[in-house]
Each structure stands twice: as C-alpha cells, then as structure tokens.
CSV table of C-alpha atoms in Angstrom, one decimal:
chain,number,residue,atom,x,y,z
A,386,UNK,CA,14.9,-5.3,15.9
A,387,UNK,CA,15.2,-4.6,12.4
A,388,UNK,CA,16.5,-6.1,9.4
A,389,UNK,CA,19.7,-3.7,9.3
A,390,UNK,CA,20.6,-5.0,12.6
A,391,UNK,CA,19.8,-8.8,12.2
A,392,UNK,CA,22.4,-8.5,9.3
A,393,UNK,CA,25.2,-8.2,11.6
A,394,UNK,CA,23.4,-11.1,14.0
A,395,UNK,CA,22.7,-13.8,11.5
A,396,UNK,CA,25.5,-15.6,9.1
A,397,UNK,CA,24.0,-15.2,5.4
A,398,UNK,CA,21.3,-12.5,6.1
A,399,UNK,CA,23.7,-9.9,4.5
A,400,UNK,CA,23.9,-12.5,1.5
A,401,UNK,CA,20.4,-12.5,1.1
A,402,UNK,CA,19.9,-8.9,1.7
A,403,UNK,CA,22.2,-8.2,-1.2
A,404,UNK,CA,20.2,-10.3,-3.4
A,405,UNK,CA,17.1,-8.0,-2.7
A,406,UNK,CA,16.7,-5.9,-5.9
A,407,UNK,CA,15.0,-2.9,-4.8
A,408,UNK,CA,14.3,0.0,-7.3
A,409,UNK,CA,14.2,3.0,-5.1
A,410,UNK,CA,15.7,5.1,-2.4
A,411,UNK,CA,12.4,4.6,-0.3
A,412,UNK,CA,12.1,1.0,-1.1
A,413,UNK,CA,15.8,0.6,0.1
A,414,UNK,CA,15.1,2.6,3.2
A,415,UNK,CA,11.9,0.7,3.9
A,416,UNK,CA,13.6,-2.8,3.3
A,417,UNK,CA,16.4,-1.9,5.9
A,418,UNK,CA,13.8,-1.1,8.3
A,419,UNK,CA,11.7,-3.8,8.1
A,420,UNK,CA,10.5,-4.8,11.7
A,421,UNK,CA,11.0,-8.1,13.6
A,422,UNK,CA,7.8,-9.9,13.6
A,423,UNK,CA,7.0,-12.1,16.6
A,424,UNK,CA,3.2,-13.0,16.3
A,425,UNK,CA,2.2,-15.5,13.7
A,426,UNK,CA,-0.5,-13.2,12.1
A,427,UNK,CA,1.7,-10.7,11.3
A,428,UNK,CA,3.8,-12.9,9.7
A,429,UNK,CA,1.1,-14.4,7.8
A,430,UNK,CA,0.0,-11.1,6.7
A,431,UNK,CA,3.6,-10.3,5.7
A,432,UNK,CA,3.8,-13.7,3.7
A,433,UNK,CA,0.6,-13.2,1.8
A,434,UNK,CA,1.6,-9.7,0.8
A,435,UNK,CA,4.6,-11.0,-0.9
A,436,UNK,CA,2.3,-13.9,-2.3
A,437,UNK,CA,0.4,-11.4,-4.1
A,438,UNK,CA,3.3,-10.2,-6.0
A,439,UNK,CA,4.5,-13.4,-6.8
A,440,UNK,CA,1.1,-14.5,-8.3
A,441,UNK,CA,1.4,-11.4,-10.3
A,442,UNK,CA,5.0,-12.0,-11.3
A,443,UNK,CA,3.9,-15.7,-12.4
A,444,UNK,CA,0.9,-14.3,-14.6
A,445,UNK,CA,2.1,-13.8,-18.1
A,446,UNK,CA,-1.3,-11.6,-18.9
A,447,UNK,CA,0.2,-9.0,-16.0
A,448,UNK,CA,3.8,-8.8,-17.2
A,449,UNK,CA,3.0,-5.3,-18.7
A,450,UNK,CA,1.5,-3.8,-15.6
A,451,UNK,CA,4.4,-5.5,-13.4
A,452,UNK,CA,6.9,-4.0,-16.0
A,453,UNK,CA,5.2,-0.7,-15.8
A,454,UNK,CA,5.1,-1.0,-11.8
A,455,UNK,CA,8.9,-1.6,-11.8
A,456,UNK,CA,9.8,1.1,-14.2
A,457,UNK,CA,7.7,3.4,-12.4
A,458,UNK,CA,9.7,2.7,-9.3
A,459,UNK,CA,13.0,3.2,-10.7
A,460,UNK,CA,11.8,6.8,-11.3
A,461,UNK,CA,11.0,7.4,-7.7
A,462,UNK,CA,13.7,9.7,-6.0
A,463,UNK,CA,13.9,10.3,-2.2
A,464,UNK,CA,11.8,12.8,-1.1
A,465,UNK,CA,11.3,12.0,2.8
A,466,UNK,CA,12.3,15.4,3.7
A,467,UNK,CA,10.1,17.4,1.2
A,468,UNK,CA,7.3,15.3,2.0
A,469,UNK,CA,7.6,15.9,5.8
A,470,UNK,CA,7.9,19.6,4.9
A,471,UNK,CA,4.6,19.5,3.4
A,472,UNK,CA,3.2,18.5,6.8
A,473,UNK,CA,4.6,21.3,8.5
A,474,UNK,CA,3.2,24.2,5.8
A,475,UNK,CA,6.7,25.3,5.1
A,476,UNK,CA,7.2,27.2,2.2
A,477,UNK,CA,8.9,25.2,-0.3
A,478,UNK,CA,11.4,26.2,-3.1
A,479,UNK,CA,11.3,25.5,-6.9
A,480,UNK,CA,13.5,22.4,-6.5
A,481,UNK,CA,11.2,20.6,-3.8
A,482,UNK,CA,7.8,21.9,-6.1
A,483,UNK,CA,9.6,20.0,-8.8
A,484,UNK,CA,10.3,16.7,-6.4
A,485,UNK,CA,6.4,16.8,-5.4
A,486,UNK,CA,5.5,17.2,-9.1
A,487,UNK,CA,7.7,14.5,-10.3
A,488,UNK,CA,6.8,12.2,-7.6
A,489,UNK,CA,2.8,12.6,-8.0
A,490,UNK,CA,2.8,12.0,-11.7
A,491,UNK,CA,5.1,8.7,-11.3
A,492,UNK,CA,2.2,7.7,-8.3
A,493,UNK,CA,-0.6,8.4,-10.9
A,494,UNK,CA,1.2,6.2,-13.1
A,495,UNK,CA,2.0,3.3,-10.8
A,496,UNK,CA,-1.7,3.5,-9.3
A,497,UNK,CA,-2.9,3.0,-13.0
A,498,UNK,CA,-0.5,0.0,-13.0
A,499,UNK,CA,-1.9,-1.5,-9.8
A,500,UNK,CA,-5.5,-1.0,-11.0
A,501,UNK,CA,-4.6,-3.8,-13.7
A,502,UNK,CA,-3.4,-6.2,-11.2
A,503,UNK,CA,-5.3,-8.1,-8.0
A,504,UNK,CA,-2.6,-6.7,-5.7
A,505,UNK,CA,-4.4,-5.7,-2.6
A,506,UNK,CA,-1.5,-5.1,0.0
A,507,UNK,CA,-0.3,-1.6,-1.6
A,508,UNK,CA,-3.2,1.0,-1.6
A,509,UNK,CA,-1.8,3.9,-3.7
A,510,UNK,CA,-3.5,7.5,-2.6
A,511,UNK,CA,-4.8,9.4,-5.6
A,512,UNK,CA,-2.0,12.2,-6.1
A,513,UNK,CA,-3.8,13.7,-9.1
A,514,UNK,CA,-4.7,16.5,-7.4
A,515,UNK,CA,-1.2,17.7,-6.3
A,516,UNK,CA,-0.3,17.0,-10.0
A,517,UNK,CA,-2.8,19.6,-10.7
A,518,UNK,CA,-1.8,22.2,-8.5
A,519,UNK,CA,1.8,21.6,-9.6
A,520,UNK,CA,0.7,21.3,-13.4
A,521,UNK,CA,-2.0,24.4,-13.9
A,522,UNK,CA,-1.6,23.8,-17.7
A,523,UNK,CA,-2.1,20.0,-17.3
A,524,UNK,CA,0.8,19.2,-19.5
A,525,UNK,CA,1.9,16.4,-17.1
A,526,UNK,CA,5.5,17.0,-17.9
A,527,UNK,CA,8.0,16.2,-14.6
A,528,UNK,CA,9.5,19.9,-15.1
A,529,UNK,CA,8.4,22.8,-12.8
A,530,UNK,CA,8.6,26.3,-13.1
A,531,UNK,CA,6.3,29.1,-11.3
A,532,UNK,CA,4.2,29.3,-14.8
A,533,UNK,CA,2.6,32.4,-16.1
A,534,UNK,CA,-0.9,30.2,-15.7
A,535,UNK,CA,-0.6,31.0,-12.1
A,536,UNK,CA,-1.0,34.8,-12.2
A,537,UNK,CA,-2.1,37.4,-15.0
A,538,UNK,CA,0.0,39.9,-13.1
A,539,UNK,CA,3.1,37.8,-13.0
A,540,UNK,CA,2.4,37.1,-16.5
A,541,UNK,CA,2.0,40.7,-17.9
A,542,UNK,CA,5.3,41.9,-15.8
A,543,UNK,CA,7.2,39.0,-17.4
A,544,UNK,CA,5.8,40.4,-20.6
A,545,UNK,CA,7.1,44.0,-20.1
A,546,UNK,CA,10.4,42.8,-18.7
A,547,UNK,CA,11.2,41.1,-22.1
A,548,UNK,CA,9.9,44.0,-24.3
A,549,UNK,CA,12.3,46.4,-21.9
A,550,UNK,CA,15.3,43.9,-22.3
A,551,UNK,CA,14.5,44.0,-26.2
A,552,UNK,CA,14.7,47.8,-25.9
A,553,UNK,CA,18.2,48.0,-24.4
A,554,UNK,CA,18.1,51.5,-23.6
A,555,UNK,CA,19.4,52.9,-20.0
A,556,UNK,CA,15.8,54.1,-18.9
A,557,UNK,CA,14.6,50.5,-20.2
A,558,UNK,CA,17.0,48.5,-18.4
A,559,UNK,CA,16.2,50.7,-15.2
A,560,UNK,CA,12.7,49.6,-15.5
A,561,UNK,CA,13.4,46.0,-16.0
A,562,UNK,CA,15.4,45.9,-12.9
A,563,UNK,CA,12.6,47.3,-10.8
A,564,UNK,CA,10.0,45.2,-12.6
A,565,UNK,CA,12.5,42.1,-12.0
A,566,UNK,CA,11.8,42.6,-8.1
A,567,UNK,CA,8.2,42.7,-8.5
A,568,UNK,CA,8.3,39.8,-10.4
A,569,UNK,CA,10.3,37.7,-7.6
A,570,UNK,CA,7.8,39.1,-4.8
A,571,UNK,CA,5.2,37.7,-6.9
A,572,UNK,CA,6.9,34.5,-7.5
A,573,UNK,CA,7.6,34.0,-3.9
A,574,UNK,CA,3.7,34.6,-3.1
A,575,UNK,CA,3.0,32.0,-5.5
A,576,UNK,CA,5.2,29.5,-4.0
A,577,UNK,CA,3.7,30.3,-0.6
A,578,UNK,CA,0.2,30.1,-1.9
A,579,UNK,CA,1.3,26.1,-3.6
A,580,UNK,CA,2.8,25.4,-0.3
A,581,UNK,CA,-0.4,25.9,1.6
A,582,UNK,CA,-2.3,24.0,-0.9
A,583,UNK,CA,-0.1,21.2,-0.9
A,584,UNK,CA,-0.2,21.4,3.0
A,585,UNK,CA,-3.8,20.0,2.7
A,586,UNK,CA,-2.7,17.0,0.7
A,587,UNK,CA,0.3,16.2,2.9
A,588,UNK,CA,-0.8,13.2,4.4
A,589,UNK,CA,-1.7,11.6,1.1
A,590,UNK,CA,1.9,12.6,-0.1
A,591,UNK,CA,3.2,10.7,2.8
A,592,UNK,CA,1.1,8.0,2.5
A,593,UNK,CA,1.9,7.3,-1.1
A,594,UNK,CA,5.4,7.9,-0.4
A,595,UNK,CA,5.4,4.4,2.2
A,596,UNK,CA,3.0,2.9,-0.3
A,597,UNK,CA,5.9,3.3,-2.9
A,598,UNK,CA,8.6,1.8,-0.6
A,599,UNK,CA,5.9,-1.0,0.6
A,600,UNK,CA,5.5,-1.7,-3.0
A,601,UNK,CA,9.0,-1.7,-3.9
A,602,UNK,CA,9.9,-4.2,-1.1
A,603,UNK,CA,7.3,-6.7,-1.8
A,604,UNK,CA,8.2,-6.8,-5.5
A,605,UNK,CA,11.9,-7.3,-4.6
A,606,UNK,CA,10.9,-10.0,-2.3
A,607,UNK,CA,8.8,-11.7,-5.1
A,608,UNK,CA,11.9,-11.7,-7.3
A,609,UNK,CA,14.1,-13.1,-4.5
A,610,UNK,CA,11.7,-15.8,-3.9
A,611,UNK,CA,11.8,-16.9,-7.7
A,612,UNK,CA,15.7,-16.5,-8.1
A,613,UNK,CA,16.5,-18.4,-4.9
A,614,UNK,CA,14.1,-20.9,-5.1
A,615,UNK,CA,12.5,-19.7,-1.6
A,616,UNK,CA,9.4,-21.5,-0.2
A,617,UNK,CA,6.5,-19.8,1.6
A,618,UNK,CA,6.9,-21.0,5.5
A,619,UNK,CA,4.3,-21.8,7.8
A,620,UNK,CA,3.9,-19.8,11.2
A,621,UNK,CA,3.5,-23.0,13.5
A,622,UNK,CA,2.4,-22.6,17.0
A,623,UNK,CA,5.8,-24.7,18.5
A,624,UNK,CA,8.8,-26.2,17.1
A,625,UNK,CA,10.6,-26.2,13.7
A,626,UNK,CA,10.6,-28.4,10.7
A,627,UNK,CA,12.3,-27.9,7.6
A,628,UNK,CA,12.3,-30.1,4.4
A,629,UNK,CA,15.1,-29.4,1.9
A,630,UNK,CA,16.6,-26.7,3.8
A,631,UNK,CA,19.7,-25.0,2.4
A,632,UNK,CA,21.8,-22.4,2.8
A,633,UNK,CA,21.6,-19.8,-0.1
A,634,UNK,CA,25.2,-18.5,0.5
A,635,UNK,CA,27.2,-21.8,0.7
A,636,UNK,CA,24.9,-23.4,-2.4
A,637,UNK,CA,26.2,-20.2,-4.6
A,638,UNK,CA,29.8,-20.7,-3.5
A,639,UNK,CA,29.5,-24.5,-4.6
A,640,UNK,CA,27.9,-23.7,-7.5
A,641,UNK,CA,31.0,-21.8,-8.9
A,642,UNK,CA,33.0,-24.7,-8.2
A,643,UNK,CA,30.6,-27.0,-10.0
A,644,UNK,CA,29.5,-28.8,-7.0
A,645,UNK,CA,25.7,-29.2,-5.6
A,646,UNK,CA,24.5,-28.6,-1.9
A,647,UNK,CA,23.0,-31.4,-0.2
A,648,UNK,CA,19.6,-29.9,1.5
A,649,UNK,CA,18.6,-31.2,4.8
A,650,UNK,CA,15.6,-32.3,6.6
A,651,UNK,CA,15.5,-31.6,10.1
A,652,UNK,CA,12.8,-31.2,12.9
A,653,UNK,CA,13.6,-29.3,16.2
A,654,UNK,CA,10.9,-29.7,19.0
A,655,UNK,CA,10.8,-27.4,22.2
A,656,UNK,CA,13.9,-28.2,24.5
A,657,UNK,CA,17.4,-28.9,23.7
A,658,UNK,CA,18.6,-30.8,20.4
A,659,UNK,CA,21.9,-32.1,20.1
A,660,UNK,CA,23.4,-32.2,16.6
A,661,UNK,CA,26.4,-34.6,16.0
A,662,UNK,CA,28.6,-35.5,13.1
A,663,UNK,CA,32.0,-35.6,11.8
A,664,UNK,CA,34.3,-32.6,11.6
A,665,UNK,CA,33.4,-30.8,8.4
A,666,UNK,CA,30.0,-32.8,7.9
A,667,UNK,CA,28.0,-29.6,8.1
A,668,UNK,CA,26.7,-29.0,11.5
A,669,UNK,CA,27.6,-25.2,11.7
A,670,UNK,CA,26.1,-24.7,8.3
A,671,UNK,CA,23.2,-26.5,9.2
A,672,UNK,CA,22.8,-24.1,12.5
A,673,UNK,CA,23.4,-21.2,10.3
A,674,UNK,CA,20.7,-22.2,7.6
A,675,UNK,CA,18.1,-22.8,10.6
A,676,UNK,CA,18.9,-19.4,11.9
A,677,UNK,CA,18.9,-17.7,8.6
A,678,UNK,CA,15.3,-19.5,7.8
A,679,UNK,CA,14.0,-18.2,11.0
A,680,UNK,CA,15.2,-14.7,10.6
A,681,UNK,CA,13.6,-14.7,6.9
A,682,UNK,CA,10.5,-15.8,7.9
A,683,UNK,CA,10.2,-13.3,10.8
A,684,UNK,CA,11.1,-10.6,8.2
A,685,UNK,CA,8.2,-11.3,6.3
A,686,UNK,CA,10.4,-13.3,3.4
A,687,UNK,CA,10.1,-16.7,2.1
A,688,UNK,CA,12.6,-19.3,3.3
A,689,UNK,CA,15.4,-21.4,1.6
A,690,UNK,CA,13.8,-25.0,2.1
A,691,UNK,CA,11.0,-27.3,0.0
A,692,UNK,CA,8.9,-26.7,3.0
A,693,UNK,CA,8.9,-25.2,6.3
A,694,UNK,CA,6.9,-24.9,9.7
A,695,UNK,CA,8.6,-22.4,11.9
A,696,UNK,CA,7.3,-21.3,15.5
A,697,UNK,CA,8.0,-17.7,16.1
A,698,UNK,CA,10.4,-16.6,18.3
A,699,UNK,CA,11.4,-13.4,20.3
A,700,UNK,CA,15.1,-13.5,19.3
A,701,UNK,CA,17.8,-15.5,17.8
A,702,UNK,CA,21.1,-16.5,19.9
A,703,UNK,CA,23.9,-17.7,18.2
A,704,UNK,CA,27.2,-18.7,19.2
A,705,UNK,CA,29.1,-20.4,16.6
A,706,UNK,CA,33.3,-20.4,17.0
A,707,UNK,CA,33.9,-20.6,13.4
C-alpha cells in the first residue's frame, strides 16, 4: 500500500495530500509512493525525521539555510530516466549531460545548506566530482556544451572551421564541411568518454536523487504540520486515544462559513466500539477523522489532534454509506 492508493480509500486523505507543498518532481513522486508503515519503530523514525525539519523551520537562526534548501528544491528537475542511464553506462546526449550538470550543481548547493542545519534524516552525497566532469573550466554555470577544454584536437578543428567559414571560398567551404564531420566524430568520442566517467558516479547520482526527494517530502510535511496545527503521535502497543481530534477538511469548510469545528476526545480499545448519537451529530465524521489520523501516522505524518496515541494496524477498512 502506498499513499497514492490510500487517497481513494480514506476520506479526507486527498484533501491532506493537496495541502502538502512539495517543491520538485522527484519530491512529488516520492510523496505519492510513501509506503504504509506497519511497525512502531519505522513509524517512530519517520516521525522523528519530520520533527527534525519542524525544529529547523521553527529556529529563526536557520531561516536562511531553510530558504536556500527550498530554493534549491524548486530548481530540481525530474532526471529519473537520465540517472538510470548512468547505471547502464549508456552514451548520454547533450540534453542528458546538461541535466546531470545542472542537478549536480544544485545538489552541491543543497548539501552546503544542509551542513548549516542539524538535519540528519537526509545525507546528501557529494556530487562535486560529477560537476567537475561536466564543467572542465570550473565556471559552475548550469549550461552544457562539448567544450574546447575537453580536447586540444577538437579546439584546433573548430578554430580551423571558423577561419574557413570566414574565407567563404568554394574550396574553403568544402574543407570546412569535411572538418565538420571530424568535429562531430570527436564530440561523439568525448560524449562517450564523459558517459563512462559518469558511470563511475552513477550510484552517487541516483542516491542524491533519492535524498533530494526525501528532503522535499520532509520539508513539505514540516510545513503541513505548521499550517494545519498537527501533532506528533505516539505509536502505542494497542488501542487508540485522541485528545482534540479534528477533521481538517470539515474544519476548513466550516471556517469558510464563519463556523468553528468542535474537537473530539475518544478512546478505542481492542474489540468492538459502538458510537451512538443523534442524526447529523458527527458520528460519520468522527469515524472518518479517526481513519484519517490513523492513515496519516502510518505514512509518517503528524496528525490532526492535540494529542494522539495510536496502535499501528495492517489495514484500514471503512464502510460508510454517506
């Protein structure tokens, strides 16, 4: 079970996901594929990771670093396919080489910003060697070209082509055409060599992509916790207890009408629990709220309650006829 599937099962989950502000395509992909966590230790680690980002976001001294992190995440493009090709040592084209150079430069900036924080849940690989391969002149500009710096022979051929083009005679044009073929072959050889070099860093590239996605999801969950006033739940051994449980979607709808939501305290012990009350008293909303909080915890999110102790479950079954 992944988050994308749970959005169709638990009412209110789609609303919460729509409130999660990831900055990048890899982050969005990671968010939608968050796994259903069944054991308390995995849930604890996931919640602690979110807590690290919340602590950084609440520290005024880290505002500059967190702004730099989010700015960097916004610059990340989806390079999953290109990153996978580095694992196969395929020859990359100029667009793919540009994607990798741009990615490496951004990861370097993210890594620098992370070093100014106490975040341990994300360990960003050093992609400076990748940037060096694709940036022989060390300009550190997000642009790629088969530079003259890669080959003195290519530089000489290009210089000769430029002179012949300036000449303009028929003989010069014919020679330039032949040299253009030579230059193209030299460029292809360089791309082949660059691809081989990048293959040696393929694991670091793919790990960096995974860490970027993880960082993006964590910063988004941190912001969600702040904007929705969520609380870190405790993974209990059995039963469920909420103090001040709310349903964010219903609360938002009521707020638009100038009304307030009445939080609910509830304890559910192993076995059957019967909830009684008048029509339209909120029984169905309570069931949906409890299911939503359960699901949010087991996807590593904070929950919409003032206090929560929740035992992990294998699955959530809902049969609500409204």
